[in-house]
JSON list of C-alpha atoms in Angstrom, two decimals:
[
{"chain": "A", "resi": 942, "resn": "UNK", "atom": "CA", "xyz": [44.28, 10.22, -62.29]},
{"chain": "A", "resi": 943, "resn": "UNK", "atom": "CA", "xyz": [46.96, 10.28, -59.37]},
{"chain": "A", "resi": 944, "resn": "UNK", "atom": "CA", "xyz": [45.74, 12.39, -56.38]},
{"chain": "A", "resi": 945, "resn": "UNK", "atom": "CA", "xyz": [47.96, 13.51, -53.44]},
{"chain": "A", "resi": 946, "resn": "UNK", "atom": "CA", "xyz": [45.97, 15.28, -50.65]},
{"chain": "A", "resi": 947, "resn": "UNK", "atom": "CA", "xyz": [47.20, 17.35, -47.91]},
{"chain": "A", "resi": 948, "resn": "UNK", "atom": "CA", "xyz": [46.25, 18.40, -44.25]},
{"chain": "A", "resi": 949, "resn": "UNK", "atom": "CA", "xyz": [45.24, 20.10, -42.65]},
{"chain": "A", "resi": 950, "resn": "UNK", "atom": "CA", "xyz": [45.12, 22.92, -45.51]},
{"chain": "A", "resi": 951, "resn": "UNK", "atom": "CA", "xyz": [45.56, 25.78, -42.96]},
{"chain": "A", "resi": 952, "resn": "UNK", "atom": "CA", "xyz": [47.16, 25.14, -39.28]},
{"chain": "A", "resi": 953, "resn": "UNK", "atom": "CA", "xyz": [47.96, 28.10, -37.06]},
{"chain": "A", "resi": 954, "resn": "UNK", "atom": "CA", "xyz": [50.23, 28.10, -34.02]},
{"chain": "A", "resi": 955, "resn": "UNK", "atom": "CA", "xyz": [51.89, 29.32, -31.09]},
{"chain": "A", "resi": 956, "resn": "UNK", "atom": "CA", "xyz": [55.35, 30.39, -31.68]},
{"chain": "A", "resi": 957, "resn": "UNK", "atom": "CA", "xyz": [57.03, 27.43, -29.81]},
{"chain": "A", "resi": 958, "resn": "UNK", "atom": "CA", "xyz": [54.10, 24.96, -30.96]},
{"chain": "A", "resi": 959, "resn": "UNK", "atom": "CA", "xyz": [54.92, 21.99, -32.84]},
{"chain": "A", "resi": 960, "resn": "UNK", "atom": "CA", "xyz": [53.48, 21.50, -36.73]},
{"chain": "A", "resi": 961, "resn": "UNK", "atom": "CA", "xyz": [52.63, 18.42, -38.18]},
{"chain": "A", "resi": 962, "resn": "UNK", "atom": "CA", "xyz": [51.26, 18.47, -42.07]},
{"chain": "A", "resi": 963, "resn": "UNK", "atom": "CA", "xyz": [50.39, 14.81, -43.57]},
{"chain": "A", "resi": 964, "resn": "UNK", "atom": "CA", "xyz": [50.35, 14.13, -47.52]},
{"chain": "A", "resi": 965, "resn": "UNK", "atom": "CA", "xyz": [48.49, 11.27, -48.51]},
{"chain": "A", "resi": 966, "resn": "UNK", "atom": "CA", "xyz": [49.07, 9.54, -52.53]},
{"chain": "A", "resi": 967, "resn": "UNK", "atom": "CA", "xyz": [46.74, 7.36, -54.38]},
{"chain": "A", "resi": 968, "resn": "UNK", "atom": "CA", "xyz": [48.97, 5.35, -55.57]},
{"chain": "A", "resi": 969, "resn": "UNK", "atom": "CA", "xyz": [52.37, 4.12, -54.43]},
{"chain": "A", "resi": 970, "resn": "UNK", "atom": "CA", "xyz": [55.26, 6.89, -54.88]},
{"chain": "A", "resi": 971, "resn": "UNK", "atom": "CA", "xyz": [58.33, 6.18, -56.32]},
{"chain": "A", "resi": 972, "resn": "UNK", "atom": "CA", "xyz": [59.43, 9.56, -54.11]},
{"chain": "A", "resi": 973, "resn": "UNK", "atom": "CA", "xyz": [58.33, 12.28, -52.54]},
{"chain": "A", "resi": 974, "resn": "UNK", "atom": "CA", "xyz": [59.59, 15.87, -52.42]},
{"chain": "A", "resi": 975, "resn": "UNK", "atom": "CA", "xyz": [58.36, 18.42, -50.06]},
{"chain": "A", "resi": 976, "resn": "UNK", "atom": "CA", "xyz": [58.62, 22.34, -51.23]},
{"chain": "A", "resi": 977, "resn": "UNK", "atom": "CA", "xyz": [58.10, 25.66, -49.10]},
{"chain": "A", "resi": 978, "resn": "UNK", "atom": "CA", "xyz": [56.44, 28.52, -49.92]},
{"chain": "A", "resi": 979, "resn": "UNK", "atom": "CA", "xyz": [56.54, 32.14, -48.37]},
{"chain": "A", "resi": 980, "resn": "UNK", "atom": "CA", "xyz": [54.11, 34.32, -48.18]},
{"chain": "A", "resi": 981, "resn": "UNK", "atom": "CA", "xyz": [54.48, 36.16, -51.66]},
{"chain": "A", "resi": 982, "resn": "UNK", "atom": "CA", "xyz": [57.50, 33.95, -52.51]},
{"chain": "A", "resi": 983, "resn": "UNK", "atom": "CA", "xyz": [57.42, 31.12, -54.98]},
{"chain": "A", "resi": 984, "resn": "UNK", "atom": "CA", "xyz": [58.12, 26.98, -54.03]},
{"chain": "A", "resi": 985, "resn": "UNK", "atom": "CA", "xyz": [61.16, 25.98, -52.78]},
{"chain": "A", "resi": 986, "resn": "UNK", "atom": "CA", "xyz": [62.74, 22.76, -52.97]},
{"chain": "A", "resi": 987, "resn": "UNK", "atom": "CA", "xyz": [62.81, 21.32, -48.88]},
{"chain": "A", "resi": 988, "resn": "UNK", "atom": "CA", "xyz": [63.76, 17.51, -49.47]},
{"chain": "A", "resi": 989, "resn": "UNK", "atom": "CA", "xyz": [63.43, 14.11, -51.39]},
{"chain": "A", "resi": 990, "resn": "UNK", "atom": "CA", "xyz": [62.33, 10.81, -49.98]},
{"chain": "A", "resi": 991, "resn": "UNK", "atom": "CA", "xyz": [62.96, 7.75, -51.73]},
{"chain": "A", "resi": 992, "resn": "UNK", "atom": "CA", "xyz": [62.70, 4.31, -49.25]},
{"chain": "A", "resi": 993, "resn": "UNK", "atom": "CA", "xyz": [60.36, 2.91, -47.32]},
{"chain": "A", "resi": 994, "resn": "UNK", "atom": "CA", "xyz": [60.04, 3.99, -44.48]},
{"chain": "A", "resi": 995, "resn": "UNK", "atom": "CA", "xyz": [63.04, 6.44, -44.65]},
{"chain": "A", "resi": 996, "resn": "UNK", "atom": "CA", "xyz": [63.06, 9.40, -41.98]},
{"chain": "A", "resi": 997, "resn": "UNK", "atom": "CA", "xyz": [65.26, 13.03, -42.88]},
{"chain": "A", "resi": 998, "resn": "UNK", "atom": "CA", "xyz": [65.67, 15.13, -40.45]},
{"chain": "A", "resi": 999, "resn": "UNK", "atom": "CA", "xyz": [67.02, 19.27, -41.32]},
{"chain": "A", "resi": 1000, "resn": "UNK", "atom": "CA", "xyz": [67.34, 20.86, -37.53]},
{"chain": "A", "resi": 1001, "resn": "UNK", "atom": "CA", "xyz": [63.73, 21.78, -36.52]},
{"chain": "A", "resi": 1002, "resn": "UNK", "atom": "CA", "xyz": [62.22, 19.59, -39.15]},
{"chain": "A", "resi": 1003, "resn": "UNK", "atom": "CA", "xyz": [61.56, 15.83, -39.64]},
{"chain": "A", "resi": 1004, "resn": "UNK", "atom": "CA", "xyz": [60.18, 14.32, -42.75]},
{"chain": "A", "resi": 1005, "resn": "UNK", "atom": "CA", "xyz": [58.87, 10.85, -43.11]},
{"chain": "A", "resi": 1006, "resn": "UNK", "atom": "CA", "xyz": [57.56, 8.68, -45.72]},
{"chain": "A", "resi": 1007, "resn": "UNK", "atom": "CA", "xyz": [55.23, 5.67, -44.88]},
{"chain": "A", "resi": 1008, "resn": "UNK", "atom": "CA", "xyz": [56.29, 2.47, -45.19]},
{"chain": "A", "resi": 1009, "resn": "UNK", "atom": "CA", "xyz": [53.86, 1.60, -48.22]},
{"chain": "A", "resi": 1010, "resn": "UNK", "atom": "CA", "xyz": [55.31, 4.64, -50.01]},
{"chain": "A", "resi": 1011, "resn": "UNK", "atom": "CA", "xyz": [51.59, 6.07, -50.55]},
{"chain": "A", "resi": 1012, "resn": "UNK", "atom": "CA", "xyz": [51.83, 8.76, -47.30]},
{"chain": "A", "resi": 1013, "resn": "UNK", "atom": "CA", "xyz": [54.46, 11.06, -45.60]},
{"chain": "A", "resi": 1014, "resn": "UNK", "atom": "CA", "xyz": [54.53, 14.03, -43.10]},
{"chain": "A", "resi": 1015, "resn": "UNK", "atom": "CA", "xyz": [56.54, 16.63, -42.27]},
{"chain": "A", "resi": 1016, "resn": "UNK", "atom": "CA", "xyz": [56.83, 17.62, -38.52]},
{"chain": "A", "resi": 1017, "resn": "UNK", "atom": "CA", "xyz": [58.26, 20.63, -37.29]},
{"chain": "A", "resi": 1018, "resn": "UNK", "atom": "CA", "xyz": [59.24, 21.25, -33.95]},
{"chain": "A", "resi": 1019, "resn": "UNK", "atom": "CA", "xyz": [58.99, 24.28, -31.95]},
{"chain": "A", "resi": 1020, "resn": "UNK", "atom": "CA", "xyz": [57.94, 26.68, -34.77]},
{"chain": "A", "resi": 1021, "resn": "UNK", "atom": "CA", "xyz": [59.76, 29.48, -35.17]},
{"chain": "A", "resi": 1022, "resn": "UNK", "atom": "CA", "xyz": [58.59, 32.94, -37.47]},
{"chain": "A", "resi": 1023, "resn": "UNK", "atom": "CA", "xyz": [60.56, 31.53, -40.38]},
{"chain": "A", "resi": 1024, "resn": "UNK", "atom": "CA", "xyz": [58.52, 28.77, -40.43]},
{"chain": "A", "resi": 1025, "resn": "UNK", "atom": "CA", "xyz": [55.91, 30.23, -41.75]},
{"chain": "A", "resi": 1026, "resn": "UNK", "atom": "CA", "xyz": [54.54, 29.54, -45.33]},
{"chain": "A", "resi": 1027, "resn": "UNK", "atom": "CA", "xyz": [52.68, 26.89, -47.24]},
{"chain": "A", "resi": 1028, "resn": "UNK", "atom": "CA", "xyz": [54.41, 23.28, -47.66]},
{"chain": "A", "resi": 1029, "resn": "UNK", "atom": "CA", "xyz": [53.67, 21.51, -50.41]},
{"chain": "A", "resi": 1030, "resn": "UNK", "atom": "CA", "xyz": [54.31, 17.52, -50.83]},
{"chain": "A", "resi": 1031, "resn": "UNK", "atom": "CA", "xyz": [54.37, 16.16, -54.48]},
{"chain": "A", "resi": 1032, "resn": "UNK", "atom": "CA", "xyz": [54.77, 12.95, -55.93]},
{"chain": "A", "resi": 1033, "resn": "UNK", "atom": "CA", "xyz": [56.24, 11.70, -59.67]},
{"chain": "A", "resi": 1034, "resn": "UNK", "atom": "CA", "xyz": [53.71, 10.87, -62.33]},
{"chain": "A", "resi": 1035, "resn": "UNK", "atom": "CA", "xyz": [54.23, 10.22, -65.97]},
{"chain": "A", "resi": 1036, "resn": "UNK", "atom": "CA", "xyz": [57.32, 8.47, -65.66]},
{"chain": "A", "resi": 1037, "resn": "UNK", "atom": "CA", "xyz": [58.66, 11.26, -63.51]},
{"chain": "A", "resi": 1038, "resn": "UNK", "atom": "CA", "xyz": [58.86, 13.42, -66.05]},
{"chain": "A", "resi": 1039, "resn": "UNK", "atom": "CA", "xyz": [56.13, 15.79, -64.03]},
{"chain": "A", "resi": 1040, "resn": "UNK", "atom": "CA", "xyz": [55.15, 16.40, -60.25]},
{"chain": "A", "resi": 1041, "resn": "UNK", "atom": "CA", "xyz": [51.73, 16.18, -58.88]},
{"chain": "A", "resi": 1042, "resn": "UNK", "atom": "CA", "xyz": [51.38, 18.64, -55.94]},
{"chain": "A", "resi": 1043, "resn": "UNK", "atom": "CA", "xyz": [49.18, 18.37, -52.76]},
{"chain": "A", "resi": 1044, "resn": "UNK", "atom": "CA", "xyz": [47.00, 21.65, -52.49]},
{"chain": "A", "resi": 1045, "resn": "UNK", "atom": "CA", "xyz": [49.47, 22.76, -49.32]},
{"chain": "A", "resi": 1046, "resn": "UNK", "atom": "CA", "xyz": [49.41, 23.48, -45.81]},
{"chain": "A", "resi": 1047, "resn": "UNK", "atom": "CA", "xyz": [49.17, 27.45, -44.91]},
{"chain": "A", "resi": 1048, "resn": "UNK", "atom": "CA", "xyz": [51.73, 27.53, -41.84]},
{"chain": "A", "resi": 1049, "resn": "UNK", "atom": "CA", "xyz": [50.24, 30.66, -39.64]},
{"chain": "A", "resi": 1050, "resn": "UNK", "atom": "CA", "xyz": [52.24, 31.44, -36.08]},
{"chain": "A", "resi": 1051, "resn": "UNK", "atom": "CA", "xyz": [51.48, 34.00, -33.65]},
{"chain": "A", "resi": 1052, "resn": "UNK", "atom": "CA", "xyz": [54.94, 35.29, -31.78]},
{"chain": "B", "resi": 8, "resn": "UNK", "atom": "CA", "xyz": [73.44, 32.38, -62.52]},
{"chain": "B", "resi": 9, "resn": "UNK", "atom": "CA", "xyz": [70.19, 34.21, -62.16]},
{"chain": "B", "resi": 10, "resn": "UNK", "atom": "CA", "xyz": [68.38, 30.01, -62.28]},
{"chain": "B", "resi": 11, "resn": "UNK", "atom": "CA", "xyz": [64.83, 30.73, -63.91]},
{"chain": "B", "resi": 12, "resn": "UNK", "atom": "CA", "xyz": [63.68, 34.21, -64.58]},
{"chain": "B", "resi": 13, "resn": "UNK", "atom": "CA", "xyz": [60.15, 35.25, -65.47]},
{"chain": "B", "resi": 14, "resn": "UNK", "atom": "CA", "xyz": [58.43, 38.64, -67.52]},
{"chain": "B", "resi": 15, "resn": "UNK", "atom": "CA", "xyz": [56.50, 40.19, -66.37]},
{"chain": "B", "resi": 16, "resn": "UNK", "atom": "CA", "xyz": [56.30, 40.47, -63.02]},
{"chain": "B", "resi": 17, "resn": "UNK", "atom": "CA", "xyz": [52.69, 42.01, -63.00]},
{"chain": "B", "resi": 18, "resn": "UNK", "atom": "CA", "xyz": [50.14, 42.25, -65.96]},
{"chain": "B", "resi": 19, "resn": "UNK", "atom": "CA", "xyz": [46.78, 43.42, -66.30]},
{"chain": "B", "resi": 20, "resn": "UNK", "atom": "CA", "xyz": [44.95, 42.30, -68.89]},
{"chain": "B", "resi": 21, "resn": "UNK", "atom": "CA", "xyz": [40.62, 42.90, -70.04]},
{"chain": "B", "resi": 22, "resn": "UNK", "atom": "CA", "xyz": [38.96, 40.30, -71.18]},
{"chain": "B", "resi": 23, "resn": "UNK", "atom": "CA", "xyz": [39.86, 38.68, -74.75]},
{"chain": "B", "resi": 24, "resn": "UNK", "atom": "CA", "xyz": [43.30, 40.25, -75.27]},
{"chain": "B", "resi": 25, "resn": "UNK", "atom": "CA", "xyz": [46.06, 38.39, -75.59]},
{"chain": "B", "resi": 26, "resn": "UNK", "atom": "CA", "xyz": [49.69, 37.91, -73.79]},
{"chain": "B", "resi": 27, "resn": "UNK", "atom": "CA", "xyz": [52.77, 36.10, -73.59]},
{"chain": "B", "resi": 28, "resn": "UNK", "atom": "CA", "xyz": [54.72, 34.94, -70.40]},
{"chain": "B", "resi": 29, "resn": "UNK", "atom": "CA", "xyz": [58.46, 34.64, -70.78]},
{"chain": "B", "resi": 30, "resn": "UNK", "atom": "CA", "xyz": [59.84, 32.02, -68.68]},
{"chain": "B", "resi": 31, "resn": "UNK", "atom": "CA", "xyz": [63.97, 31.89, -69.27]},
{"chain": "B", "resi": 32, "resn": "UNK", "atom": "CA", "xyz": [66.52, 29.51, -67.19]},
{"chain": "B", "resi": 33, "resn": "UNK", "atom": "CA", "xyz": [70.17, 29.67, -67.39]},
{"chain": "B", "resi": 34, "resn": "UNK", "atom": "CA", "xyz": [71.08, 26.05, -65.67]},
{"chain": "B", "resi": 35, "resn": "UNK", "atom": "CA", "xyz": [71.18, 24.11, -68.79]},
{"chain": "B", "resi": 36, "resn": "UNK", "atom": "CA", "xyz": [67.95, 21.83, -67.45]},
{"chain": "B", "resi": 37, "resn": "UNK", "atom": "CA", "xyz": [66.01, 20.04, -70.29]},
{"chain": "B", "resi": 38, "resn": "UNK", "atom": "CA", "xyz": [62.67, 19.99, -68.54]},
{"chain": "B", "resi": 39, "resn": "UNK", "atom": "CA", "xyz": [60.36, 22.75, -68.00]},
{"chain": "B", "resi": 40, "resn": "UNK", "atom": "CA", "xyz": [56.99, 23.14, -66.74]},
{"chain": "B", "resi": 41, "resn": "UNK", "atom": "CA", "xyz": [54.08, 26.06, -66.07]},
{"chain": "B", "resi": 42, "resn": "UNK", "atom": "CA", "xyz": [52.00, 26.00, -63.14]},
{"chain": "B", "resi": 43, "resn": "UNK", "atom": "CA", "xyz": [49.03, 28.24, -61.86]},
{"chain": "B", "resi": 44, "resn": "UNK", "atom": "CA", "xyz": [48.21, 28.75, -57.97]},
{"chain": "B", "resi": 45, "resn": "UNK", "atom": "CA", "xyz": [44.96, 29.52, -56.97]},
{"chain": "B", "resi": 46, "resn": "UNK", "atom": "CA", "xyz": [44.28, 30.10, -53.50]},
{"chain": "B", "resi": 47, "resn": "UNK", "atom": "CA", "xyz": [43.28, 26.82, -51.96]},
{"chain": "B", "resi": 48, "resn": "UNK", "atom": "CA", "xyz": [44.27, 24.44, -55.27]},
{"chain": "B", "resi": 49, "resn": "UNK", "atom": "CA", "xyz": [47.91, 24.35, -54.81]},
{"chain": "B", "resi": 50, "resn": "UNK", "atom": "CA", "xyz": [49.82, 23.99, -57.83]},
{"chain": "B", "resi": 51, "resn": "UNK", "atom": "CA", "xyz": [48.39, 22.92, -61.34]},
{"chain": "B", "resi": 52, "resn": "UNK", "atom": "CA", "xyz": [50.39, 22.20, -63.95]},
{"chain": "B", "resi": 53, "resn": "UNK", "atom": "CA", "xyz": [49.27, 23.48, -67.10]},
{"chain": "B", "resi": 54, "resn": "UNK", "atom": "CA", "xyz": [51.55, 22.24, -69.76]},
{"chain": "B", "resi": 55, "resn": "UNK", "atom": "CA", "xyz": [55.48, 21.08, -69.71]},
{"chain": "B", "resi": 56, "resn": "UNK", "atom": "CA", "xyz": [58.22, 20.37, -71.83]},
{"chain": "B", "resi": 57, "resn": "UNK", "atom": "CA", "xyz": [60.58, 17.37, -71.71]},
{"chain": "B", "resi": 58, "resn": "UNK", "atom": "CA", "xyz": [62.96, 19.27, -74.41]},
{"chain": "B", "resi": 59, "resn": "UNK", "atom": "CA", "xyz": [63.47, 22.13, -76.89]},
{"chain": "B", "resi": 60, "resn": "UNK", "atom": "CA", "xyz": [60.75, 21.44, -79.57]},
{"chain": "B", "resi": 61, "resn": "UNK", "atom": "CA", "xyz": [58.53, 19.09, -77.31]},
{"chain": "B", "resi": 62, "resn": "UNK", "atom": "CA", "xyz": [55.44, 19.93, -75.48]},
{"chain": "B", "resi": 63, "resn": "UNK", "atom": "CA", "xyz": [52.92, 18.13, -73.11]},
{"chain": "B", "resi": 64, "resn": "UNK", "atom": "CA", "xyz": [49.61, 18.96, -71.74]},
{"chain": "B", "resi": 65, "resn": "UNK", "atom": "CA", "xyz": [49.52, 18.78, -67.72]},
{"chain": "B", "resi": 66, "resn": "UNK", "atom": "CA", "xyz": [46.22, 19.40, -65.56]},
{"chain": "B", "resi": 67, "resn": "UNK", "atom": "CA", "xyz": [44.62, 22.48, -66.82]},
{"chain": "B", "resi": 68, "resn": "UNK", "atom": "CA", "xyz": [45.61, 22.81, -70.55]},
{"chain": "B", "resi": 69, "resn": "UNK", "atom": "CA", "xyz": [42.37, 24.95, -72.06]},
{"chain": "B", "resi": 70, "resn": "UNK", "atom": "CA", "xyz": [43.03, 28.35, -73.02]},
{"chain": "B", "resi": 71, "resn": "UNK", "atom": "CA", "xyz": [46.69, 28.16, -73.08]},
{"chain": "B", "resi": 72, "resn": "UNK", "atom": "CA", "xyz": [49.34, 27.28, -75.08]},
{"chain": "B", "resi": 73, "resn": "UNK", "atom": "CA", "xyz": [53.28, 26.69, -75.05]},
{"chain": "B", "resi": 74, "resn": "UNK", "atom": "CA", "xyz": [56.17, 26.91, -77.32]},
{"chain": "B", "resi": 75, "resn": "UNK", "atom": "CA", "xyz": [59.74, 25.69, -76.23]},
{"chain": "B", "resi": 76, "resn": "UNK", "atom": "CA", "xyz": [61.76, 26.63, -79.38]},
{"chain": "B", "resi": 77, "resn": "UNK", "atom": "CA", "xyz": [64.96, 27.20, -77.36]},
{"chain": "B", "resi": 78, "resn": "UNK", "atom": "CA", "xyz": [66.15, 24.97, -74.48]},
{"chain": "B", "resi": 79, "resn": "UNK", "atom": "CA", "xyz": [66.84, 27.84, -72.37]},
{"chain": "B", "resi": 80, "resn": "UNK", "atom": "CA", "xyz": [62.72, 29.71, -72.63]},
{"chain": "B", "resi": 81, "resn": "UNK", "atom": "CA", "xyz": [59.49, 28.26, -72.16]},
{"chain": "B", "resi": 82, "resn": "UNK", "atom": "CA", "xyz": [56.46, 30.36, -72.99]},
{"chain": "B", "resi": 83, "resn": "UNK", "atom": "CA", "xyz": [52.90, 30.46, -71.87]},
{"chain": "B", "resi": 84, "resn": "UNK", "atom": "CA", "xyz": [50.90, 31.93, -74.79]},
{"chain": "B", "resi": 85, "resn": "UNK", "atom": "CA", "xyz": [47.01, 33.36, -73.89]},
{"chain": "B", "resi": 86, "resn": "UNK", "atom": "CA", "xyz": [45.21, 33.88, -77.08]},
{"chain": "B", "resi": 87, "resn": "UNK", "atom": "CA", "xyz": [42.37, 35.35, -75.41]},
{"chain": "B", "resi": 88, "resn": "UNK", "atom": "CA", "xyz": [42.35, 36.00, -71.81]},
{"chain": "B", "resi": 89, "resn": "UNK", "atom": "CA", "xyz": [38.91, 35.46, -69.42]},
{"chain": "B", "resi": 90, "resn": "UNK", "atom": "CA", "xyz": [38.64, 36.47, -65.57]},
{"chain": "B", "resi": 91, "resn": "UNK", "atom": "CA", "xyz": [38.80, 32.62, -64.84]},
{"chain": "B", "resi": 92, "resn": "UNK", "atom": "CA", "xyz": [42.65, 33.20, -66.08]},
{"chain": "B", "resi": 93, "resn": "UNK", "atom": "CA", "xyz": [43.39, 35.27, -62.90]},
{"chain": "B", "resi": 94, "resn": "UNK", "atom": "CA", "xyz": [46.18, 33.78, -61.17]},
{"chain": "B", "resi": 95, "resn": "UNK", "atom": "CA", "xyz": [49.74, 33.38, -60.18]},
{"chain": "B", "resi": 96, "resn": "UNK", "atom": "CA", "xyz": [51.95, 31.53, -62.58]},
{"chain": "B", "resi": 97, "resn": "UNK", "atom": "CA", "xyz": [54.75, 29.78, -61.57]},
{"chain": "B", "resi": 98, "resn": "UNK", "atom": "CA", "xyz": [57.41, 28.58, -64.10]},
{"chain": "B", "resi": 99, "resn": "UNK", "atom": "CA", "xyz": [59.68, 25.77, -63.11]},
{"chain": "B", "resi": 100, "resn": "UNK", "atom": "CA", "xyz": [62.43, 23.92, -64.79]},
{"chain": "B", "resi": 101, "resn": "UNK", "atom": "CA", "xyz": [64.78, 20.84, -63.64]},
{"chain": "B", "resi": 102, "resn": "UNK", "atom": "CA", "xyz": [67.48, 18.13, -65.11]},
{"chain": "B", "resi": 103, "resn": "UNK", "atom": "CA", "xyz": [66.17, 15.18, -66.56]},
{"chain": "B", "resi": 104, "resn": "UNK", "atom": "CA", "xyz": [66.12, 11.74, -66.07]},
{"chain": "B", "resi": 105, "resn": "UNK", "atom": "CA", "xyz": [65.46, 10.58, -62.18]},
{"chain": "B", "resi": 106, "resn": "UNK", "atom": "CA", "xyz": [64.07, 12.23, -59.37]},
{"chain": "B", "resi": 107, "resn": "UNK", "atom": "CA", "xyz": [65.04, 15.70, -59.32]},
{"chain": "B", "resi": 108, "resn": "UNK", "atom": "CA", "xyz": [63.82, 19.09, -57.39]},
{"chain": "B", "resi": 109, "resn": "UNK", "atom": "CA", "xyz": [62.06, 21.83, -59.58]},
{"chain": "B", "resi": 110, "resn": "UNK", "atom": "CA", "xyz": [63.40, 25.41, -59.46]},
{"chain": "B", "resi": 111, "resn": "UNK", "atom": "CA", "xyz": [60.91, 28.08, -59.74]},
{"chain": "B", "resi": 112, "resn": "UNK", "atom": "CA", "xyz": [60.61, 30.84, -61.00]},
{"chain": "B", "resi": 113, "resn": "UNK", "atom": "CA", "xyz": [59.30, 34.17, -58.92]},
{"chain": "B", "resi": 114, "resn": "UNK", "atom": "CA", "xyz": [56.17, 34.11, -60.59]},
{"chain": "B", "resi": 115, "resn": "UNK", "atom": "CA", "xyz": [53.60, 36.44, -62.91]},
{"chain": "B", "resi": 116, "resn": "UNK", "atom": "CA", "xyz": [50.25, 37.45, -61.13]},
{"chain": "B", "resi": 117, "resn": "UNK", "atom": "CA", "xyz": [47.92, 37.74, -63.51]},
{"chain": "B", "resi": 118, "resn": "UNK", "atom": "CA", "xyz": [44.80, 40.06, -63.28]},
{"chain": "B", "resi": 119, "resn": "UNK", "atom": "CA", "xyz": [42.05, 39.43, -66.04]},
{"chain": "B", "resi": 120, "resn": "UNK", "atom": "CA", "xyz": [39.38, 42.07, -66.08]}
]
């Protein structure tokens, strides 16, 4: 079946460090959402990516997706404490009625 | 809008009894879904629903089951519970049709012992 890997699956930083997670499909993604997760917290909806390609940015953080649609990253720069968490990339199977989920990147950062 | 809601928060459970998980949303969305996190697997999906009276098995289906008899709740039936059932389980719930975000739930950690 469809397989999306992640990683690194843990990274840990210096406050002020950049943070790069990369998500890697199987198969060629209609989309791609990335989620956050804090520590104790449940997954939170960061972003969609749809085109080849196609680069977001939200402030600190920059998402891409590959031009093949079958790999994107997320790049954060200069980490701050409320960066830290576990992001998660997923991609649409079944007709996109359901999301298959990378196992996650644990975001650590020493202040 | 308190957007998806699950009961309990915390449950304890020994080996072979039984328990329901409540998941509830109050944004209309017709597609629902139950996920367990282990540490280091990320999210599986266990089973989901694509509307009221409609079930689907997802990843990790044995030992569960799910009932969506009102559009609004989804729940996660174990009939009888084993240690390997430990977990955190997330519920989640979004519109249909096209690419949209899930919502999540806060989640039910699970302790079989």
């Amino acid at each position: 079946g469809q397989q999306v890997m992640q990683i690194p699956q843990y990274q840990h930083v210096q406050e002020g460090e950049d943070f790069t997670t990369y998500c890697n499909s199987s198969t060629t993604l209609s989309n791609i959402q990335w989620y956050k997760q804090r520590p104790g917290g449940h997954p939170v909806f960061l972003i969609q990516l749809v085109k080849s390609g196609e680069v977001k940015k939200q402030k600190r953080l920059t998402f891409q997706f590959g031009e093949a649609k079958k790999n994107s990253s997320l790049h954060i720069t200069a980490t701050q404490t409320t960066d830290v968490g576990t992001y998660f990339c997923a991609g649409p199977a079944e007709g996109a009625q359901k999301l298959v989920f990378g196992q996650g990147t644990r975001l650590t950062i020493n202040p | 809008n308190a957007g998806v809601t699950q009961t309990p928060k915390f449950r304890v459970l020994k080996t072979g009894q039984s328990m329901t998980l409540l998941c509830a949303q109050d944004m209309n969305h017709e597609y629902m879904y139950w996920y367990r996190q282990d540490p280091g697997m990320g999210l599986r999906l266990i089973h989901y629903s694509v509307g009221e009276g409609t079930t689907a098995k997802g990843e990790v289906p044995d030992g569960y089951n799910v009932s969506r008899l009102k559009k609004q709740n989804f729940l996660l039936g174990l009939e009888s519970a084993a240690p390997s059932q430990t977990s955190v389980y997330f519920c989640a719930s979004r519109l249909a049709g096209g690419a949209y975000e899930q919502y999540f739930g806060p989640g039910t950690r699970l302790t079989v012992t």
